[in-house]
Short mmCIF file of C-alpha atoms and ligand atoms in Angstrom, two decimals:
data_model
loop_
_atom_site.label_atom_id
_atom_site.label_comp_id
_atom_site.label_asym_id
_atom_site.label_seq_id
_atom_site.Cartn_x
_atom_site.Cartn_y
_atom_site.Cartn_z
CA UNK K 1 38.32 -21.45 -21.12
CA UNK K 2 34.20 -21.43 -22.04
CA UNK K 3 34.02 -24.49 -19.46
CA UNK K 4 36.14 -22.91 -16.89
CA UNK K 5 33.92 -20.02 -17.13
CA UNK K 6 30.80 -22.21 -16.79
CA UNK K 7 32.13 -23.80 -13.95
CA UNK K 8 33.17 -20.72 -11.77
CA UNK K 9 29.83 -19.50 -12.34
CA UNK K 10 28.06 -22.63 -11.61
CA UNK K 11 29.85 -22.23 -7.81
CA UNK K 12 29.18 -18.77 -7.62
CA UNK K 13 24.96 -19.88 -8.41
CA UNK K 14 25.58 -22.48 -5.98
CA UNK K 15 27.61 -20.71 -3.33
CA UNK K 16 25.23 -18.01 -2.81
CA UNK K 17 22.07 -19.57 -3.67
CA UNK K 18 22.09 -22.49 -0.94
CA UNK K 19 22.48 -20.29 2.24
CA UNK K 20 19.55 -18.08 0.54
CA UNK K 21 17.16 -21.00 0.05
CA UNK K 22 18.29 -22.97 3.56
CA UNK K 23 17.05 -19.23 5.36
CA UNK K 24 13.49 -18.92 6.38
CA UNK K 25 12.88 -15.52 5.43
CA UNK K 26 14.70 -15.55 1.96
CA UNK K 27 11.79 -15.00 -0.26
CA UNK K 28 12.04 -17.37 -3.10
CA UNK K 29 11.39 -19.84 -0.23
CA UNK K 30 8.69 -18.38 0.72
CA UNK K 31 6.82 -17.02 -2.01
CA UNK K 32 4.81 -19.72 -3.41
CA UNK K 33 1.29 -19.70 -1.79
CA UNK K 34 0.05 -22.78 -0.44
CA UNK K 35 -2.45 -24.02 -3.58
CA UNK K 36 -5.82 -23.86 -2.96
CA UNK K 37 -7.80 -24.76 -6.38
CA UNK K 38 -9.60 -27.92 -6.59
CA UNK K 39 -7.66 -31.43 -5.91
CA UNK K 40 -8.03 -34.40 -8.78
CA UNK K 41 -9.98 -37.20 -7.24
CA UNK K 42 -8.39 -40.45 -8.19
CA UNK K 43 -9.28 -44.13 -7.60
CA UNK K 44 -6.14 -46.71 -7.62
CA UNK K 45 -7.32 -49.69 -9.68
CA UNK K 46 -4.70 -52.79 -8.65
CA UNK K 47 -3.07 -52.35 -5.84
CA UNK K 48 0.04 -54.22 -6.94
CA UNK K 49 4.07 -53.13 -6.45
CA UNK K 50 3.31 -49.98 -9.03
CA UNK K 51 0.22 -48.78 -7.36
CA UNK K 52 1.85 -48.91 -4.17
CA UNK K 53 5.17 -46.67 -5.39
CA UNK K 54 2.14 -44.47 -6.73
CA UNK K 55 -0.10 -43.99 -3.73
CA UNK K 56 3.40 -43.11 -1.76
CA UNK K 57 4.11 -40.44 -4.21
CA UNK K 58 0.71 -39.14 -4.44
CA UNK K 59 1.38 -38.29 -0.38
CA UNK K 60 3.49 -35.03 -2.18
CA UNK K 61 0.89 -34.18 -4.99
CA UNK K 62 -0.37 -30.86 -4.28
CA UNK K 63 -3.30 -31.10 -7.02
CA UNK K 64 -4.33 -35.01 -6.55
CA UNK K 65 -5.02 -36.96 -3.94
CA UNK K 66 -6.50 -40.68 -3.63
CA UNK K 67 -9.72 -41.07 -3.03
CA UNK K 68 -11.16 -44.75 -4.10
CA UNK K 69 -9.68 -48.01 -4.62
CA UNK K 70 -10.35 -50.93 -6.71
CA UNK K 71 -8.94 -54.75 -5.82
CA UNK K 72 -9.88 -57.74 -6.10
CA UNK K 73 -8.69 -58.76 -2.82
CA UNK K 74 -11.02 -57.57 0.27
CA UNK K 75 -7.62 -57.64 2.82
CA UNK K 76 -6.00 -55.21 0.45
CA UNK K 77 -8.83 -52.76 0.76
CA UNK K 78 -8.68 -53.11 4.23
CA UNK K 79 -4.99 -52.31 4.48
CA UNK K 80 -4.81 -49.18 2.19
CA UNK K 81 -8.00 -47.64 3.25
CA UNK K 82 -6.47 -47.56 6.68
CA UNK K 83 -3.08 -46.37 5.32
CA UNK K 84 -4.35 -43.59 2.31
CA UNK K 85 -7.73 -42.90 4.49
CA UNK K 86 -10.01 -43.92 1.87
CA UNK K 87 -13.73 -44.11 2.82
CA UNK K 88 -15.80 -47.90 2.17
CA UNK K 89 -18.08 -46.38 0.43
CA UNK K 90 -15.25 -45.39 -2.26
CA UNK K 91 -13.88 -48.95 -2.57
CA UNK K 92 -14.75 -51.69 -5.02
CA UNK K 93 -13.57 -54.82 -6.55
CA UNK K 94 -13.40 -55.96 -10.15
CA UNK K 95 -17.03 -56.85 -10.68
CA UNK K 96 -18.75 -53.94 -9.06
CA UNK K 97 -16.64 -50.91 -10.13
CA UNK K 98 -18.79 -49.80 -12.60
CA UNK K 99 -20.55 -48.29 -9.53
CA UNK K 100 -18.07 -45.42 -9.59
CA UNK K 101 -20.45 -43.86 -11.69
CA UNK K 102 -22.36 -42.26 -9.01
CA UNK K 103 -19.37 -41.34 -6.91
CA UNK K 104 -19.04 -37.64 -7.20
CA UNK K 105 -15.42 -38.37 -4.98
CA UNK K 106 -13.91 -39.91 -7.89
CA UNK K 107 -12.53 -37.76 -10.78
CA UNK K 108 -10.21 -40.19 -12.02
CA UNK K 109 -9.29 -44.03 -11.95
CA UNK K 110 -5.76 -45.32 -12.49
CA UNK K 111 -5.40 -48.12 -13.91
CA UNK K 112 -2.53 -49.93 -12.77
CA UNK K 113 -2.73 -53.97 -13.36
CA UNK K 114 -1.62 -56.25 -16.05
CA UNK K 115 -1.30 -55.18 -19.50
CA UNK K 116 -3.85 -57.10 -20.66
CA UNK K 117 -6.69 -56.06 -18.49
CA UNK K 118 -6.07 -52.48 -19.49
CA UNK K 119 -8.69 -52.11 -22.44
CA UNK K 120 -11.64 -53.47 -20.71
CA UNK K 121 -10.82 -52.30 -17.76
CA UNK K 122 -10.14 -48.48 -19.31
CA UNK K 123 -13.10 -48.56 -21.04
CA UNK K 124 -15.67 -49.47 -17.96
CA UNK K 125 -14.32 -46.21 -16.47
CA UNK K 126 -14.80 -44.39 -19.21
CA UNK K 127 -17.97 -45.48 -19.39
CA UNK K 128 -19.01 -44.76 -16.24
CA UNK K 129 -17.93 -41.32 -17.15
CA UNK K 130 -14.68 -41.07 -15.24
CA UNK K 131 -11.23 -39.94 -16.76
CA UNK K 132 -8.96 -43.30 -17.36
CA UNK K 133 -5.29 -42.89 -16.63
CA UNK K 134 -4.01 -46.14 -17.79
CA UNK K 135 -0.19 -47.46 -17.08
CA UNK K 136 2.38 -47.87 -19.94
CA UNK K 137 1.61 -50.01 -22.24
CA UNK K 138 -2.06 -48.99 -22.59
CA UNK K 139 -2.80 -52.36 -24.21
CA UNK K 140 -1.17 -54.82 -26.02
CA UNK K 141 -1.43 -53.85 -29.34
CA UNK K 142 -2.61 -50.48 -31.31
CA UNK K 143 -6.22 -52.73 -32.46
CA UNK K 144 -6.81 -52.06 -28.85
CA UNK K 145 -5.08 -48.72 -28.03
CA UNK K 146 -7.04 -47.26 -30.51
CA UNK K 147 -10.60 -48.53 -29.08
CA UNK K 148 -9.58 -47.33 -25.97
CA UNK K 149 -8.74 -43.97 -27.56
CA UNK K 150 -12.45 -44.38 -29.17
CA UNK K 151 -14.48 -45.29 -26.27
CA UNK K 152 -12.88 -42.36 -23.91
CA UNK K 153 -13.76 -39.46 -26.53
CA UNK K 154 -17.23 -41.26 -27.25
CA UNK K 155 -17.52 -40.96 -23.45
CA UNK K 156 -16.06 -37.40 -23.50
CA UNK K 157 -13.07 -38.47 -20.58
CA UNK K 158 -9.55 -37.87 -20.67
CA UNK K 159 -7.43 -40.96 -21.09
CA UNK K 160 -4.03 -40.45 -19.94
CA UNK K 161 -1.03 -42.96 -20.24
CA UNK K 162 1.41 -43.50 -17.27
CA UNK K 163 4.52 -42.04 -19.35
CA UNK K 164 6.38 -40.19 -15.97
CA UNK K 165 9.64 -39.48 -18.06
CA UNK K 166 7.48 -36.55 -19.85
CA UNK K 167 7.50 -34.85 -16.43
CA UNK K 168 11.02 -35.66 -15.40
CA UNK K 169 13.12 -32.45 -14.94
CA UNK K 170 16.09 -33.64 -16.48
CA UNK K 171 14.06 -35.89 -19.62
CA UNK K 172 12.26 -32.32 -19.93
CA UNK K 173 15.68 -30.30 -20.29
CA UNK K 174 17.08 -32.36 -22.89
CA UNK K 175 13.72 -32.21 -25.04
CA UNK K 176 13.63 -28.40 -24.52
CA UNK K 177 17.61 -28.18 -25.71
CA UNK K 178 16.75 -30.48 -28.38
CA UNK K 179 13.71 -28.14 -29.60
CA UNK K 180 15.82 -25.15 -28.94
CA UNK K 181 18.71 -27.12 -31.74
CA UNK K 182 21.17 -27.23 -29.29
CA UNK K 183 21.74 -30.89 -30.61
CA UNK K 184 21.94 -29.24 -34.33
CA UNK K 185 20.44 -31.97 -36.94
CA UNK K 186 19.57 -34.91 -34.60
CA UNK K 187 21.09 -38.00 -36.27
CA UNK K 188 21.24 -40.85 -33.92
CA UNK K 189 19.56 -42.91 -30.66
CA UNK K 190 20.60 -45.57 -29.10
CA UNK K 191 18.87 -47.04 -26.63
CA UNK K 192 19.30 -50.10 -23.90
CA UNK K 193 16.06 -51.22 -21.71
CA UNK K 194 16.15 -54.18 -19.47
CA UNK K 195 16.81 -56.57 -16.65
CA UNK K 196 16.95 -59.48 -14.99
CA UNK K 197 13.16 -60.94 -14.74
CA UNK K 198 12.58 -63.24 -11.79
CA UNK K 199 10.04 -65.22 -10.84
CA UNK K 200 8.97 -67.59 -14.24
CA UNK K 201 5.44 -68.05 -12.56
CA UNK K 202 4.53 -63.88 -12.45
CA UNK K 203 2.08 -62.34 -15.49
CA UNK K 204 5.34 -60.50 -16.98
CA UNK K 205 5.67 -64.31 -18.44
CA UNK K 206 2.29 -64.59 -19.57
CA UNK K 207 1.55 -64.15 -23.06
CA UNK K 208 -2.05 -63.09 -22.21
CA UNK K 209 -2.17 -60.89 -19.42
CA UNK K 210 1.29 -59.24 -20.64
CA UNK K 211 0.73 -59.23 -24.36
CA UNK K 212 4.53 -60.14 -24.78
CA UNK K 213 7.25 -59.51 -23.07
CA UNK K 214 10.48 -57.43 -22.49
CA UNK K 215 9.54 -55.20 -25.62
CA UNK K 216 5.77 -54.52 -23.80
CA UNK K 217 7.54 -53.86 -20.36
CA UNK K 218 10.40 -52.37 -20.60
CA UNK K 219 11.53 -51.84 -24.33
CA UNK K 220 8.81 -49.36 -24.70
CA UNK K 221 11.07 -46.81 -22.76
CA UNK K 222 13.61 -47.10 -25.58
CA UNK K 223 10.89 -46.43 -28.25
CA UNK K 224 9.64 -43.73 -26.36
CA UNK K 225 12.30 -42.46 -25.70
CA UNK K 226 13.57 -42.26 -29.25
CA UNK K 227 10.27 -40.40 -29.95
CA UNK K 228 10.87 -37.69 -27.68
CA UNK K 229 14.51 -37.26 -27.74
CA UNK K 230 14.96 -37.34 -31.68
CA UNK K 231 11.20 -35.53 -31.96
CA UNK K 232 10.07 -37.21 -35.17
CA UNK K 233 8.29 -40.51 -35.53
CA UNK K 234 9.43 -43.53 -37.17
CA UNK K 235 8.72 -44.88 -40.57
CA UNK K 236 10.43 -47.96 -40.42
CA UNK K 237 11.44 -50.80 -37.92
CA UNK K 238 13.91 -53.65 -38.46
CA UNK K 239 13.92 -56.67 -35.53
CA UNK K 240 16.17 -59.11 -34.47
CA UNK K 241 14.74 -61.87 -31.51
CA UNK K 242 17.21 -63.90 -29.09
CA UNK K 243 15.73 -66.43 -27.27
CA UNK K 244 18.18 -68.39 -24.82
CA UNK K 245 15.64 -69.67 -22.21
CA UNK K 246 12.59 -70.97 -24.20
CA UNK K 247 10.94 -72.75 -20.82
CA UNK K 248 11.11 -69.43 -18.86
CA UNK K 249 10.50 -67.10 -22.10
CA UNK K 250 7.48 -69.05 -23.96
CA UNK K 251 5.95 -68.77 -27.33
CA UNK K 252 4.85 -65.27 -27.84
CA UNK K 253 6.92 -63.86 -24.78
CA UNK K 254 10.10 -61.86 -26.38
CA UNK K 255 13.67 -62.37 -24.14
CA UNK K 256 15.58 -60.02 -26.11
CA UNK K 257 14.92 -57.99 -28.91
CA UNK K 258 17.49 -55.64 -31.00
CA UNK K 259 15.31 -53.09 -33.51
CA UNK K 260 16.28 -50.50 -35.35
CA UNK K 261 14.13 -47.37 -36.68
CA UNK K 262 14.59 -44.85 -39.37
CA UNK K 263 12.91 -41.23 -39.13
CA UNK K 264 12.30 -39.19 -42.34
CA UNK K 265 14.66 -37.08 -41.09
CA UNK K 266 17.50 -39.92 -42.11
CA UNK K 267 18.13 -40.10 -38.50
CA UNK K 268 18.24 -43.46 -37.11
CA UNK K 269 17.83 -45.66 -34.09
CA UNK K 270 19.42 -48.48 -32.44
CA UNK K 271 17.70 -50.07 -29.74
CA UNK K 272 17.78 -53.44 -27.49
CA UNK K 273 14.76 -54.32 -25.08
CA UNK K 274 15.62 -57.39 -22.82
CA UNK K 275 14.46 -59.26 -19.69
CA UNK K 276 17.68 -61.37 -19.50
CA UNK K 277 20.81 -58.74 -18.82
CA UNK K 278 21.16 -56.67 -15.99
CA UNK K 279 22.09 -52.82 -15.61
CA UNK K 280 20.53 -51.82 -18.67
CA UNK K 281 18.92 -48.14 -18.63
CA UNK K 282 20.90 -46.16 -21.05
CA UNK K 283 20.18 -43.12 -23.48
CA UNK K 284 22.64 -41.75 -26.18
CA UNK K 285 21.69 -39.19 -28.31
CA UNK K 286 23.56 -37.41 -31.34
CA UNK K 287 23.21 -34.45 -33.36
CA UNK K 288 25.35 -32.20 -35.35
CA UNK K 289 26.45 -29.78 -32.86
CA UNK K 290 26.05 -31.70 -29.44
CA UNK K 291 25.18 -35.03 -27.88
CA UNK K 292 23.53 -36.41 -24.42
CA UNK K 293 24.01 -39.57 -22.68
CA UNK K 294 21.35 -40.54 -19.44
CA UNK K 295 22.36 -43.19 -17.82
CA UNK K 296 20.43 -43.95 -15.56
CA UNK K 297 17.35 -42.97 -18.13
CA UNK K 298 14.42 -43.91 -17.24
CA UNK K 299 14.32 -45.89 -14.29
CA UNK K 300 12.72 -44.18 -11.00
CA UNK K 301 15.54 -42.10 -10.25
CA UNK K 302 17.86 -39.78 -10.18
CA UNK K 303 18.76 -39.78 -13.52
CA UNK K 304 21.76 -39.26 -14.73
CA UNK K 305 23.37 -37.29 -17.76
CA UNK K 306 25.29 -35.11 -19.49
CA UNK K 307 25.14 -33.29 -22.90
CA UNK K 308 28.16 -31.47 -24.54
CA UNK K 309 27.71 -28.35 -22.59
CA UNK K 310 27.85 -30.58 -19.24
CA UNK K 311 26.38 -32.64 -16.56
CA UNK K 312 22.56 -32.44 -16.34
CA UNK K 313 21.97 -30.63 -13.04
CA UNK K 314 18.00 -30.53 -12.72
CA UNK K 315 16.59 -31.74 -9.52
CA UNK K 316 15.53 -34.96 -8.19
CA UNK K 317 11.91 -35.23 -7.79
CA UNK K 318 9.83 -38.35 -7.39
CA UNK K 319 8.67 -38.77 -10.60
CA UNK K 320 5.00 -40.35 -10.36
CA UNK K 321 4.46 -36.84 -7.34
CA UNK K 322 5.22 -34.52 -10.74
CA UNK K 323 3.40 -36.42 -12.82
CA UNK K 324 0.16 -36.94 -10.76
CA UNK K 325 0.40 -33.10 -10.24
CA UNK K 326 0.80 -32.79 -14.14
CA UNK K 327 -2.41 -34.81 -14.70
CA UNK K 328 -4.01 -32.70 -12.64
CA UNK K 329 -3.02 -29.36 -14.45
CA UNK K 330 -3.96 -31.14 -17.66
CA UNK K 331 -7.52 -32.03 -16.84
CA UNK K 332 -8.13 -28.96 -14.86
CA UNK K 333 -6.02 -26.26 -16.99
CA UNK K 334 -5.36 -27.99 -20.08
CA UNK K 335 -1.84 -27.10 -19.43
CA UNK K 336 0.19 -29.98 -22.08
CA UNK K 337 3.45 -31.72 -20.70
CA UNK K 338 6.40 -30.93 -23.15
CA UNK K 339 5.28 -34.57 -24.63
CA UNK K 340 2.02 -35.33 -24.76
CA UNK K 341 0.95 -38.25 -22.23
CA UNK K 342 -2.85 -38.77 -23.80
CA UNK K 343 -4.06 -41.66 -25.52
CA UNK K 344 -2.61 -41.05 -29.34
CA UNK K 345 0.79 -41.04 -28.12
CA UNK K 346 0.08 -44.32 -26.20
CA UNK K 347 -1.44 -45.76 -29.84
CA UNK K 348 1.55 -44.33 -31.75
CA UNK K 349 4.11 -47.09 -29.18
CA UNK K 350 1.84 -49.73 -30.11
CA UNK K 351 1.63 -49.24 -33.63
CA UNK K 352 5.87 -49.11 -33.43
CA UNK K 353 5.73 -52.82 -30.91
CA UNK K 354 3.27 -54.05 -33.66
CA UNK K 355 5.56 -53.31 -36.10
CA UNK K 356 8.86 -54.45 -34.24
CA UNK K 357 7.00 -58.04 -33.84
CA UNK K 358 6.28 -58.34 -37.21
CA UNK K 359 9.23 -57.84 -38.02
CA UNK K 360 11.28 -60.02 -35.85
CA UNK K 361 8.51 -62.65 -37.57
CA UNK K 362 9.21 -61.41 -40.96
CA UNK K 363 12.69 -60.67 -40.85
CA UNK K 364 12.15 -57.82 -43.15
CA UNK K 365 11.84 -53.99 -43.22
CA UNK K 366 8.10 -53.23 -41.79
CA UNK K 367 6.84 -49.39 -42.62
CA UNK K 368 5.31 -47.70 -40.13
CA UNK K 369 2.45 -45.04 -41.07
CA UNK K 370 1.76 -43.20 -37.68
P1 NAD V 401 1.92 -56.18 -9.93
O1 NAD V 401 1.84 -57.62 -10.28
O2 NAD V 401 2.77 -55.78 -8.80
O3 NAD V 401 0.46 -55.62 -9.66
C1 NAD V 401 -0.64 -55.93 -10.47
C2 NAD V 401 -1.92 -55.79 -9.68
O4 NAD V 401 -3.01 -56.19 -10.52
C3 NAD V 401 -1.95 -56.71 -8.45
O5 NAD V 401 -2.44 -56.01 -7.36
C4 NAD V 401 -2.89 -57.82 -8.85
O6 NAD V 401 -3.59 -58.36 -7.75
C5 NAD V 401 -3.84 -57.09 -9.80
N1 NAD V 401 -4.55 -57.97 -10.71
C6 NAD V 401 -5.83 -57.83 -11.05
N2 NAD V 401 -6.21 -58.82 -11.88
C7 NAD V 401 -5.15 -59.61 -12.05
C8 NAD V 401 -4.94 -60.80 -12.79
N3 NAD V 401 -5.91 -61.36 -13.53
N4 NAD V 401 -3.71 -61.34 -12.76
C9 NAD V 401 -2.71 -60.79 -12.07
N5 NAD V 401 -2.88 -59.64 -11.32
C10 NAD V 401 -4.07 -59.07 -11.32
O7 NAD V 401 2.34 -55.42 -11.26
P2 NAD V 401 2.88 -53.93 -11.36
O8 NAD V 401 4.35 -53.95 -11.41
O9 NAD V 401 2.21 -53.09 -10.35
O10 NAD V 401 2.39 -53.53 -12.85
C11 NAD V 401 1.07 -53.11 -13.12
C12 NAD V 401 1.05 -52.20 -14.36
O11 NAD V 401 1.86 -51.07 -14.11
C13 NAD V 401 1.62 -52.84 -15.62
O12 NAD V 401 0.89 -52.41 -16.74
C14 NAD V 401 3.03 -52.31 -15.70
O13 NAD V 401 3.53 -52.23 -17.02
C15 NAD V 401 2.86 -50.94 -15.12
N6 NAD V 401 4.09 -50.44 -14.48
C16 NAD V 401 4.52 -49.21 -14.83
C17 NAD V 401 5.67 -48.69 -14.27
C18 NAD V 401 6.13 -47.30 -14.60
O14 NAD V 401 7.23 -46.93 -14.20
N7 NAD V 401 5.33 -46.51 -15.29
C19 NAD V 401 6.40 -49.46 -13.37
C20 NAD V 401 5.93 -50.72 -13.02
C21 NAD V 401 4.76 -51.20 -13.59
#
């Protein structure tokens, strides 16, 4: 009857509110001023596949805008100064960036090229006194999250990590329910990141510029995600590695990895992280009084879900537009995401994929103290 109720009233939201919004004189439409505060100055640093999805969203961003690039590769420049209208004098390659320093048309630089360029890389911004906002995972390992965490505070800088699912409408919804106890006592995660990796020859594969591999990539949405849908953080990990292509997956680069987490809360987690098995991008959460299931969870979108009460409805926006927007409102109004995107929560994933690769050495029960 309660869901039959719902669901009338869900088409009598939707049956009048579409003609309203679709009319140019209904005021909800119309109400929000155009913004006029002050835009967040950002310089794209790697203009790879990522930075590219990026610099399209950022076309949307009503608070940030691009203003500088970095590359080392002078045709690049060429090509997206022409495209984003970028100035010469606000482009730089790898050796000269430090230069940004006395560019008063960069706020921020993003830092968006292999893993394990990120620390040095993070740090010369910070030290040229620019904020860092540094793609997922900020390093590749805590040793290094943390000095990066160091360096932007000695510098007095923001540094930011890449994590768009804290801005996602639908990621967002669930965490509110689940802080409002709609899930009662949250008990159990599961959680399923990977694909199919091409190309053997590409830096995903290479133990030094990745730092690893699935679990660095792509696993990490399954540990953060555990973090922020079961809101505590882990004390334990357990690890289990499968390696069925040792030629294309070499020393030190994980295939697959199974781990499991326990929370003090006696809630647990049950994850897999792979680069070998397609369609994987799956959430499950349970609690006492309610569950959710995303599926798709974190990939770029829509997601998908539904809890015990129904199908997640929130809107589809591109994420990186909402979360360049909520960078922006964090260094200018010091308005927090629902999840914090800053550099400790980037240390506390390492800490966890330091501990899951111990363990898979180990074999044992590794604590975690985050
Ligand atoms: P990519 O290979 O497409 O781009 C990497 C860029 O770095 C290229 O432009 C390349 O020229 C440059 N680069 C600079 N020095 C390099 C070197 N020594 N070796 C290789 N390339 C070098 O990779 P990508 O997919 O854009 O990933 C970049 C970063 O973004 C990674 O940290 C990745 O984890 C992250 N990423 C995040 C998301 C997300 O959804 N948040 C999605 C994809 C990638």
């Amino acid at each position: 009857m309660s869901s039959r109720r719902n669901f009338i009233e869900k088409l009598t939201i939707s049956a009048v509110g579409l003609p309203l919004l679709a009319h140019p004189t209904n005021i909800f439409a119309t109400s929000e001023a155009p913004y006029q505060g002050p835009m967040l100055k950002v310089a794209l640093m790697g203009l790879g596949s990522y930075a590219g999805r990026v610099a399209e969203a950022m076309q949307d961003c009503k608070r940030a805008k691009i203003t500088g690039l970095i590359s080392g590769t002078p045709s690049k420049i060429t090509e997206w100064s022409e495209k984003y209208n970028v100035p010469k004098k606000s482009c730089y390659n790898y050796e000269d960036f430090d230069k940004i320093k006395n560019n008063p048309d960069i706020d921020a630089v993003y830092v968006i090229t292999p893993n394990g360029l990120h620390k040095d890389q993070s740090i010369r911004v910070a030290k040229a006194g620019k904020h860092v906002i540094c793609e997922k995972p900020m390093g590749i390992n805590a040793e290094e999250g943390q000095a990066m965490v160091d360096a932007c505070k000695a510098a007095n800088v923001k540094l930011l990590i890449g994590y768009r699912m804290h801005f996602e409408p639908k990621t967002v919804a669930v965490i509110k329910m689940r802080k409002d106890g709609e899930f009662g006592k949250t008990k159990f995660f599961q959680g399923q990141s990977g694909f199919n990796i091409g190309d053997p020859t590409q830096w995903r594969l290479d133990k030094e510029l990745a730092g690893g591999g699935a679990m660095m990539d792509i696993g990490i949405y399954s540990i953060n995600g555990a973090r922020y849908m079961l809101g505590e953080e882990p004390v334990w990990v357990t690890a289990q590695e499968t390696k069925t292509d040792p030629e294309k997956f070499k020393e030190g680069v994980d295939e697959t990895i199974q781990f499991q987490m326990g929370f003090p809360s006696g809630a647990v987690a049950n994850c897999l992280s792979t680069y070998n098995m397609s369609n994987l991008d799956r959430f499950f959460m349970t609690g006492t009084d309610g569950f959710v299931e995303m599926q798709p969870s974190t990939g770029y979108g829509p997601i998908e879900g539904r809890t015990h009460k129904g199908p997640l409805t929130q809107p589809h926006v591109t994420h990186q537009t909402l979360q360049m927007d909520g960078v922006a409102a964090l260094i200018f109004d010091g308005k927090q995401p629902i999840v914090p995107v800053d550099g400790e929560e980037g240390v506390k994933d390492m800490k966890i994929i330091d501990a899951i690769f111990e363990a898979v050495k180990t074999g044992g029960k590794v604590e975690i103290k985050i």
